[in-house]
Amino acid sequence: MSNAEAYPISAIAPPLAGRASASQRWSHLVFLHWRVDAALVAPLLPKGLVPDEYDGSSWVGLIPFVLDRATIFGSPPIPYFGTFVEVNVRLYAVDSAGRRGVVFVSLEASRLAAVLAARALFSLPYVWSHTRLAVDSGQYRYSSTRHGDRSKRTEIVARPGRDAVVDNPLADFLTARWALFTSIRGRTVHLRNHHAPWPLFGADLVSLDDTLLAVAGFAGLADRAPDSVLYSPGITTWFGRGN
């Protein structure tokens, strides 16, 4: 499967097949992205996947946000364990059927129960960390430090702008992702999600002090300015089976 044969990118999510199995609210997201060579991404992908590319490059994302209002199988929102700040490092891939999706290299979260459940059920590389968000004078300061290894950390300070980002092919490529890929017992699995189109705005990266990108395999990346910085106030997303 070549990148050119992949499903078209669309800001409109395809419907799920049947009832959603879970939902979450994602709020105050900052999307930081860097161009990288596809040769750096390929070894990090589950088997059967190739790097997804835009404008001749693969892309690496560092994305902090607030996750809350988590539900499972129609339950009420889960208190405490279903609310935390998350920071993830993610890549983009295409499978042999042309389906696009996200591949997570790491996900930092402050709720140990959520970390253990995600690792056990979906083999997602969640790591128990001390994460927080502080908002002051229009600036969003996200921080994360791993329990047991304080050298693996990040601090991201961003200021959302007021200019809406619409009809932007790169922004759609980076954010309009309706599935994730993960490897469960050696088998690459495609898991679907569905939500309304992202409300996106330009943003400024005020400062970045990060080692998560280097730990993920991208040494030196945090030392240069990202190639794309976006902000979204958030959406509610649902998870389930695709058609």
mmCIF file of C-alpha atoms in Angstrom:
data_model
loop_
_atom_site.group_PDB
_atom_site.id
_atom_site.type_symbol
_atom_site.label_atom_id
_atom_site.label_comp_id
_atom_site.label_asym_id
_atom_site.label_seq_id
_atom_site.Cartn_x
_atom_site.Cartn_y
_atom_site.Cartn_z
ATOM 1 C CA MET A 1 0.000 0.000 0.000
ATOM 2 C CA SER A 2 1.476 3.360 -1.043
ATOM 3 C CA ASN A 3 0.530 6.631 0.595
ATOM 4 C CA ALA A 4 -1.144 7.737 -2.631
ATOM 5 C CA GLU A 5 -3.575 4.808 -2.444
ATOM 6 C CA ALA A 6 -4.770 5.559 1.085
ATOM 7 C CA TYR A 7 -8.319 6.610 1.853
ATOM 8 C CA PRO A 8 -8.850 10.360 1.308
ATOM 9 C CA ILE A 9 -8.502 12.597 4.344
ATOM 10 C CA SER A 10 -11.859 14.031 5.431
ATOM 11 C CA ALA A 11 -12.725 16.421 8.249
ATOM 12 C CA ILE A 12 -16.068 14.565 8.512
ATOM 13 C CA ALA A 13 -15.861 11.297 10.446
ATOM 14 C CA PRO A 14 -17.421 8.199 8.874
ATOM 15 C CA PRO A 15 -20.162 6.698 11.057
ATOM 16 C CA LEU A 16 -19.569 3.898 13.502
ATOM 17 C CA ALA A 17 -21.271 0.567 12.899
ATOM 18 C CA GLY A 18 -23.785 0.126 15.672
ATOM 19 C CA ARG A 19 -23.752 1.505 19.176
ATOM 20 C CA ALA A 20 -20.650 3.189 20.592
ATOM 21 C CA SER A 21 -18.861 1.222 23.300
ATOM 22 C CA ALA A 22 -17.300 4.218 25.062
ATOM 23 C CA SER A 23 -17.016 7.994 24.954
ATOM 24 C CA GLN A 24 -14.699 10.720 26.212
ATOM 25 C CA ARG A 25 -14.522 14.496 26.202
ATOM 26 C CA TRP A 26 -11.204 15.911 24.955
ATOM 27 C CA SER A 27 -10.655 19.576 25.916
ATOM 28 C CA HIS A 28 -7.999 22.272 25.545
ATOM 29 C CA LEU A 29 -5.862 20.394 23.045
ATOM 30 C CA VAL A 30 -2.607 21.761 21.703
ATOM 31 C CA PHE A 31 -1.347 20.002 18.578
ATOM 32 C CA LEU A 32 2.416 20.399 18.114
ATOM 33 C CA HIS A 33 3.782 18.716 14.983
ATOM 34 C CA TRP A 34 7.161 18.344 13.342
ATOM 35 C CA ARG A 35 8.159 17.071 9.920
ATOM 36 C CA VAL A 36 10.390 13.997 10.034
ATOM 37 C CA ASP A 37 11.803 11.544 7.538
ATOM 38 C CA ALA A 38 9.572 8.521 6.986
ATOM 39 C CA ALA A 39 12.603 6.292 7.561
ATOM 40 C CA LEU A 40 12.584 7.372 11.236
ATOM 41 C CA VAL A 41 8.894 6.542 11.642
ATOM 42 C CA ALA A 42 8.705 3.181 9.869
ATOM 43 C CA PRO A 43 10.569 1.094 12.515
ATOM 44 C CA LEU A 44 8.208 2.336 15.239
ATOM 45 C CA LEU A 45 5.002 1.153 13.553
ATOM 46 C CA PRO A 46 3.161 -2.128 14.190
ATOM 47 C CA LYS A 47 3.620 -4.752 11.481
ATOM 48 C CA GLY A 48 1.724 -4.243 8.255
ATOM 49 C CA LEU A 49 1.722 -0.442 8.486
ATOM 50 C CA VAL A 50 3.640 2.177 6.515
ATOM 51 C CA PRO A 51 4.183 5.834 7.431
ATOM 52 C CA ASP A 52 1.445 8.217 6.324
ATOM 53 C CA GLU A 53 2.968 11.241 4.604
ATOM 54 C CA TYR A 54 1.921 14.758 3.723
ATOM 55 C CA ASP A 55 3.940 17.069 1.478
ATOM 56 C CA GLY A 56 6.727 14.505 1.287
ATOM 57 C CA SER A 57 7.148 14.110 5.047
ATOM 58 C CA SER A 58 6.023 11.969 7.924
ATOM 59 C CA TRP A 59 4.909 13.871 11.011
ATOM 60 C CA VAL A 60 5.398 13.460 14.750
ATOM 61 C CA GLY A 61 2.868 14.962 17.170
ATOM 62 C CA LEU A 62 3.243 16.015 20.794
ATOM 63 C CA ILE A 63 -0.278 16.651 22.064
ATOM 64 C CA PRO A 64 -1.415 17.639 25.565
ATOM 65 C CA PHE A 65 -5.078 17.878 26.541
ATOM 66 C CA VAL A 66 -7.668 17.270 29.257
ATOM 67 C CA LEU A 67 -9.603 14.001 29.137
ATOM 68 C CA ASP A 68 -12.840 13.835 31.125
ATOM 69 C CA ARG A 69 -16.459 12.659 31.078
ATOM 70 C CA ALA A 70 -15.304 9.148 30.176
ATOM 71 C CA THR A 71 -18.077 6.550 29.854
ATOM 72 C CA ILE A 72 -18.073 2.808 29.137
ATOM 73 C CA PHE A 73 -21.005 0.916 27.578
ATOM 74 C CA GLY A 74 -23.456 3.729 28.299
ATOM 75 C CA SER A 75 -22.387 4.299 31.909
ATOM 76 C CA PRO A 76 -22.562 7.735 33.536
ATOM 77 C CA PRO A 77 -19.283 9.695 33.374
ATOM 78 C CA ILE A 78 -16.670 7.956 35.514
ATOM 79 C CA PRO A 79 -15.587 10.234 38.388
ATOM 80 C CA TYR A 80 -11.908 10.822 39.178
ATOM 81 C CA PHE A 81 -10.425 7.880 37.224
ATOM 82 C CA GLY A 82 -12.086 9.180 34.050
ATOM 83 C CA THR A 83 -10.635 12.690 34.389
ATOM 84 C CA PHE A 84 -6.972 13.579 33.847
ATOM 85 C CA VAL A 85 -4.477 15.531 31.772
ATOM 86 C CA GLU A 86 -2.879 13.431 29.039
ATOM 87 C CA VAL A 87 0.203 14.091 26.925
ATOM 88 C CA ASN A 88 0.864 11.811 23.977
ATOM 89 C CA VAL A 89 3.505 11.348 21.310
ATOM 90 C CA ARG A 90 1.919 10.037 18.138
ATOM 91 C CA LEU A 91 2.668 9.041 14.568
ATOM 92 C CA TYR A 92 0.533 8.522 11.453
ATOM 93 C CA ALA A 93 0.239 5.316 9.468
ATOM 94 C CA VAL A 94 -1.631 3.524 6.678
ATOM 95 C CA ASP A 95 -2.508 -0.179 6.582
ATOM 96 C CA SER A 96 -2.695 -2.545 3.604
ATOM 97 C CA ALA A 97 -6.379 -1.677 3.087
ATOM 98 C CA GLY A 98 -5.587 2.033 2.784
ATOM 99 C CA ARG A 99 -7.026 2.906 6.187
ATOM 100 C CA ARG A 100 -5.362 5.815 7.934
ATOM 101 C CA GLY A 101 -4.843 6.038 11.672
ATOM 102 C CA VAL A 102 -2.800 7.183 14.636
ATOM 103 C CA VAL A 103 -0.033 5.140 16.244
ATOM 104 C CA PHE A 104 0.826 6.153 19.799
ATOM 105 C CA VAL A 105 4.445 5.904 20.902
ATOM 106 C CA SER A 106 3.642 7.005 24.457
ATOM 107 C CA LEU A 107 0.739 8.400 26.457
ATOM 108 C CA GLU A 108 1.337 10.085 29.828
ATOM 109 C CA ALA A 109 -1.578 10.044 32.303
ATOM 110 C CA SER A 110 -2.024 10.649 36.022
ATOM 111 C CA ARG A 111 -4.631 7.964 36.822
ATOM 112 C CA LEU A 112 -2.921 4.629 37.463
ATOM 113 C CA ALA A 113 -6.159 2.652 37.056
ATOM 114 C CA ALA A 114 -6.731 4.156 33.600
ATOM 115 C CA VAL A 115 -3.108 3.458 32.646
ATOM 116 C CA LEU A 116 -3.334 -0.194 33.680
ATOM 117 C CA ALA A 117 -6.713 -0.712 31.980
ATOM 118 C CA ALA A 118 -5.588 0.801 28.662
ATOM 119 C CA ARG A 119 -2.398 -1.250 28.664
ATOM 120 C CA ALA A 120 -4.206 -4.474 29.515
ATOM 121 C CA LEU A 121 -7.188 -4.112 27.176
ATOM 122 C CA PHE A 122 -5.663 -2.402 24.151
ATOM 123 C CA SER A 123 -1.873 -2.663 24.595
ATOM 124 C CA LEU A 124 -1.658 1.110 24.441
ATOM 125 C CA PRO A 125 1.676 2.450 25.795
ATOM 126 C CA TYR A 126 0.232 4.503 28.648
ATOM 127 C CA VAL A 127 2.685 5.533 31.367
ATOM 128 C CA TRP A 128 1.794 6.640 34.879
ATOM 129 C CA SER A 129 2.962 10.227 35.263
ATOM 130 C CA HIS A 130 2.256 13.338 37.274
ATOM 131 C CA THR A 131 0.367 15.508 34.759
ATOM 132 C CA ARG A 132 -1.306 18.864 35.186
ATOM 133 C CA LEU A 133 -2.616 21.920 33.359
ATOM 134 C CA ALA A 134 -2.417 25.481 34.668
ATOM 135 C CA VAL A 135 -4.071 28.372 32.824
ATOM 136 C CA ASP A 136 -2.925 31.926 33.463
ATOM 137 C CA SER A 137 -3.313 35.122 31.437
ATOM 138 C CA GLY A 138 -4.398 33.237 28.343
ATOM 139 C CA GLN A 139 -1.462 30.805 28.477
ATOM 140 C CA TYR A 140 -1.891 27.047 28.869
ATOM 141 C CA ARG A 141 0.944 25.346 30.764
ATOM 142 C CA TYR A 142 0.922 21.548 30.526
ATOM 143 C CA SER A 143 3.442 19.509 32.472
ATOM 144 C CA SER A 144 4.169 15.819 32.878
ATOM 145 C CA THR A 145 6.820 13.907 34.814
ATOM 146 C CA ARG A 146 6.966 10.113 34.878
ATOM 147 C CA HIS A 147 6.779 8.366 38.222
ATOM 148 C CA GLY A 148 10.029 6.525 38.819
ATOM 149 C CA ASP A 149 12.007 8.423 36.172
ATOM 150 C CA ARG A 150 11.833 12.204 36.409
ATOM 151 C CA SER A 151 14.113 12.581 33.393
ATOM 152 C CA LYS A 152 11.178 11.647 31.162
ATOM 153 C CA ARG A 153 9.140 14.813 31.260
ATOM 154 C CA THR A 154 7.639 17.685 29.324
ATOM 155 C CA GLU A 155 6.487 21.235 29.912
ATOM 156 C CA ILE A 156 4.527 22.884 27.137
ATOM 157 C CA VAL A 157 3.370 26.503 27.295
ATOM 158 C CA ALA A 158 1.062 27.640 24.500
ATOM 159 C CA ARG A 159 -1.183 30.591 23.808
ATOM 160 C CA PRO A 160 -4.280 29.906 21.675
ATOM 161 C CA GLY A 161 -5.082 32.440 18.991
ATOM 162 C CA ARG A 162 -8.395 33.766 17.749
ATOM 163 C CA ASP A 163 -8.040 32.951 14.050
ATOM 164 C CA ALA A 164 -10.034 29.872 13.048
ATOM 165 C CA VAL A 165 -8.257 27.325 10.876
ATOM 166 C CA VAL A 166 -10.608 26.077 8.155
ATOM 167 C CA ASP A 167 -10.157 24.413 4.758
ATOM 168 C CA ASN A 168 -6.536 23.651 5.644
ATOM 169 C CA PRO A 169 -5.343 20.331 4.171
ATOM 170 C CA LEU A 170 -2.377 19.990 6.538
ATOM 171 C CA ALA A 171 -4.529 20.667 9.611
ATOM 172 C CA ASP A 172 -7.000 18.031 8.406
ATOM 173 C CA PHE A 173 -4.188 15.527 7.811
ATOM 174 C CA LEU A 174 -2.882 16.019 11.353
ATOM 175 C CA THR A 175 -6.182 16.100 13.242
ATOM 176 C CA ALA A 176 -8.913 14.362 11.190
ATOM 177 C CA ARG A 177 -7.962 10.876 12.346
ATOM 178 C CA TRP A 178 -10.818 8.458 12.791
ATOM 179 C CA ALA A 179 -8.908 5.414 14.016
ATOM 180 C CA LEU A 180 -5.875 4.208 15.901
ATOM 181 C CA PHE A 181 -3.650 1.231 15.275
ATOM 182 C CA THR A 182 -2.257 -0.898 18.078
ATOM 183 C CA SER A 183 -0.590 -4.293 18.324
ATOM 184 C CA ILE A 184 -2.434 -6.803 20.510
ATOM 185 C CA ARG A 185 -0.695 -10.153 21.015
ATOM 186 C CA GLY A 186 1.298 -9.624 17.832
ATOM 187 C CA ARG A 187 -1.704 -8.687 15.685
ATOM 188 C CA THR A 188 -2.190 -5.164 14.345
ATOM 189 C CA VAL A 189 -5.661 -3.935 15.310
ATOM 190 C CA HIS A 190 -7.657 -1.015 13.876
ATOM 191 C CA LEU A 191 -9.902 0.774 16.439
ATOM 192 C CA ARG A 192 -12.409 3.409 15.294
ATOM 193 C CA ASN A 193 -13.607 6.685 16.777
ATOM 194 C CA HIS A 194 -16.181 9.267 15.732
ATOM 195 C CA HIS A 195 -16.687 12.924 16.611
ATOM 196 C CA ALA A 196 -17.788 16.227 15.143
ATOM 197 C CA PRO A 197 -15.281 18.169 13.007
ATOM 198 C CA TRP A 198 -12.517 19.740 15.065
ATOM 199 C CA PRO A 199 -12.921 23.436 15.921
ATOM 200 C CA LEU A 200 -9.326 24.534 15.258
ATOM 201 C CA PHE A 201 -7.445 27.761 15.881
ATOM 202 C CA GLY A 202 -3.913 28.933 15.324
ATOM 203 C CA ALA A 203 -1.717 29.069 18.418
ATOM 204 C CA ASP A 204 1.720 30.183 19.544
ATOM 205 C CA LEU A 205 4.186 27.914 21.301
ATOM 206 C CA VAL A 206 5.578 30.091 24.091
ATOM 207 C CA SER A 207 8.078 27.517 25.398
ATOM 208 C CA LEU A 208 8.886 23.819 25.288
ATOM 209 C CA ASP A 209 11.071 21.818 27.662
ATOM 210 C CA ASP A 210 10.684 18.203 26.587
ATOM 211 C CA THR A 211 12.428 14.840 26.644
ATOM 212 C CA LEU A 212 9.447 12.682 25.571
ATOM 213 C CA LEU A 213 10.184 13.164 21.874
ATOM 214 C CA ALA A 214 13.789 12.024 22.337
ATOM 215 C CA VAL A 215 12.664 9.039 24.414
ATOM 216 C CA ALA A 216 10.278 8.149 21.582
ATOM 217 C CA GLY A 217 13.199 8.008 19.150
ATOM 218 C CA PHE A 218 13.370 11.561 17.828
ATOM 219 C CA ALA A 219 16.488 13.041 19.380
ATOM 220 C CA GLY A 220 16.879 16.785 18.893
ATOM 221 C CA LEU A 221 13.363 17.309 17.581
ATOM 222 C CA ALA A 222 12.269 19.375 20.590
ATOM 223 C CA ASP A 223 15.202 21.719 19.991
ATOM 224 C CA ARG A 224 13.635 23.161 16.866
ATOM 225 C CA ALA A 225 10.338 24.971 16.415
ATOM 226 C CA PRO A 226 7.375 22.785 15.417
ATOM 227 C CA ASP A 227 6.148 23.031 11.852
ATOM 228 C CA SER A 228 2.511 23.269 12.928
ATOM 229 C CA VAL A 229 0.877 24.578 16.120
ATOM 230 C CA LEU A 230 -2.893 24.303 16.521
ATOM 231 C CA TYR A 231 -5.365 24.618 19.387
ATOM 232 C CA SER A 232 -8.856 23.197 19.865
ATOM 233 C CA PRO A 233 -11.264 23.913 22.723
ATOM 234 C CA GLY A 234 -12.363 20.310 22.331
ATOM 235 C CA ILE A 235 -14.954 17.760 21.283
ATOM 236 C CA THR A 236 -16.728 14.664 22.588
ATOM 237 C CA THR A 237 -15.633 11.470 20.867
ATOM 238 C CA TRP A 238 -17.216 8.017 20.679
ATOM 239 C CA PHE A 239 -15.474 4.679 20.146
ATOM 240 C CA GLY A 240 -16.767 1.571 18.434
ATOM 241 C CA ARG A 241 -16.611 -0.575 15.328
ATOM 242 C CA GLY A 242 -16.293 0.840 11.842
ATOM 243 C CA ASN A 243 -18.134 -0.196 8.724
#
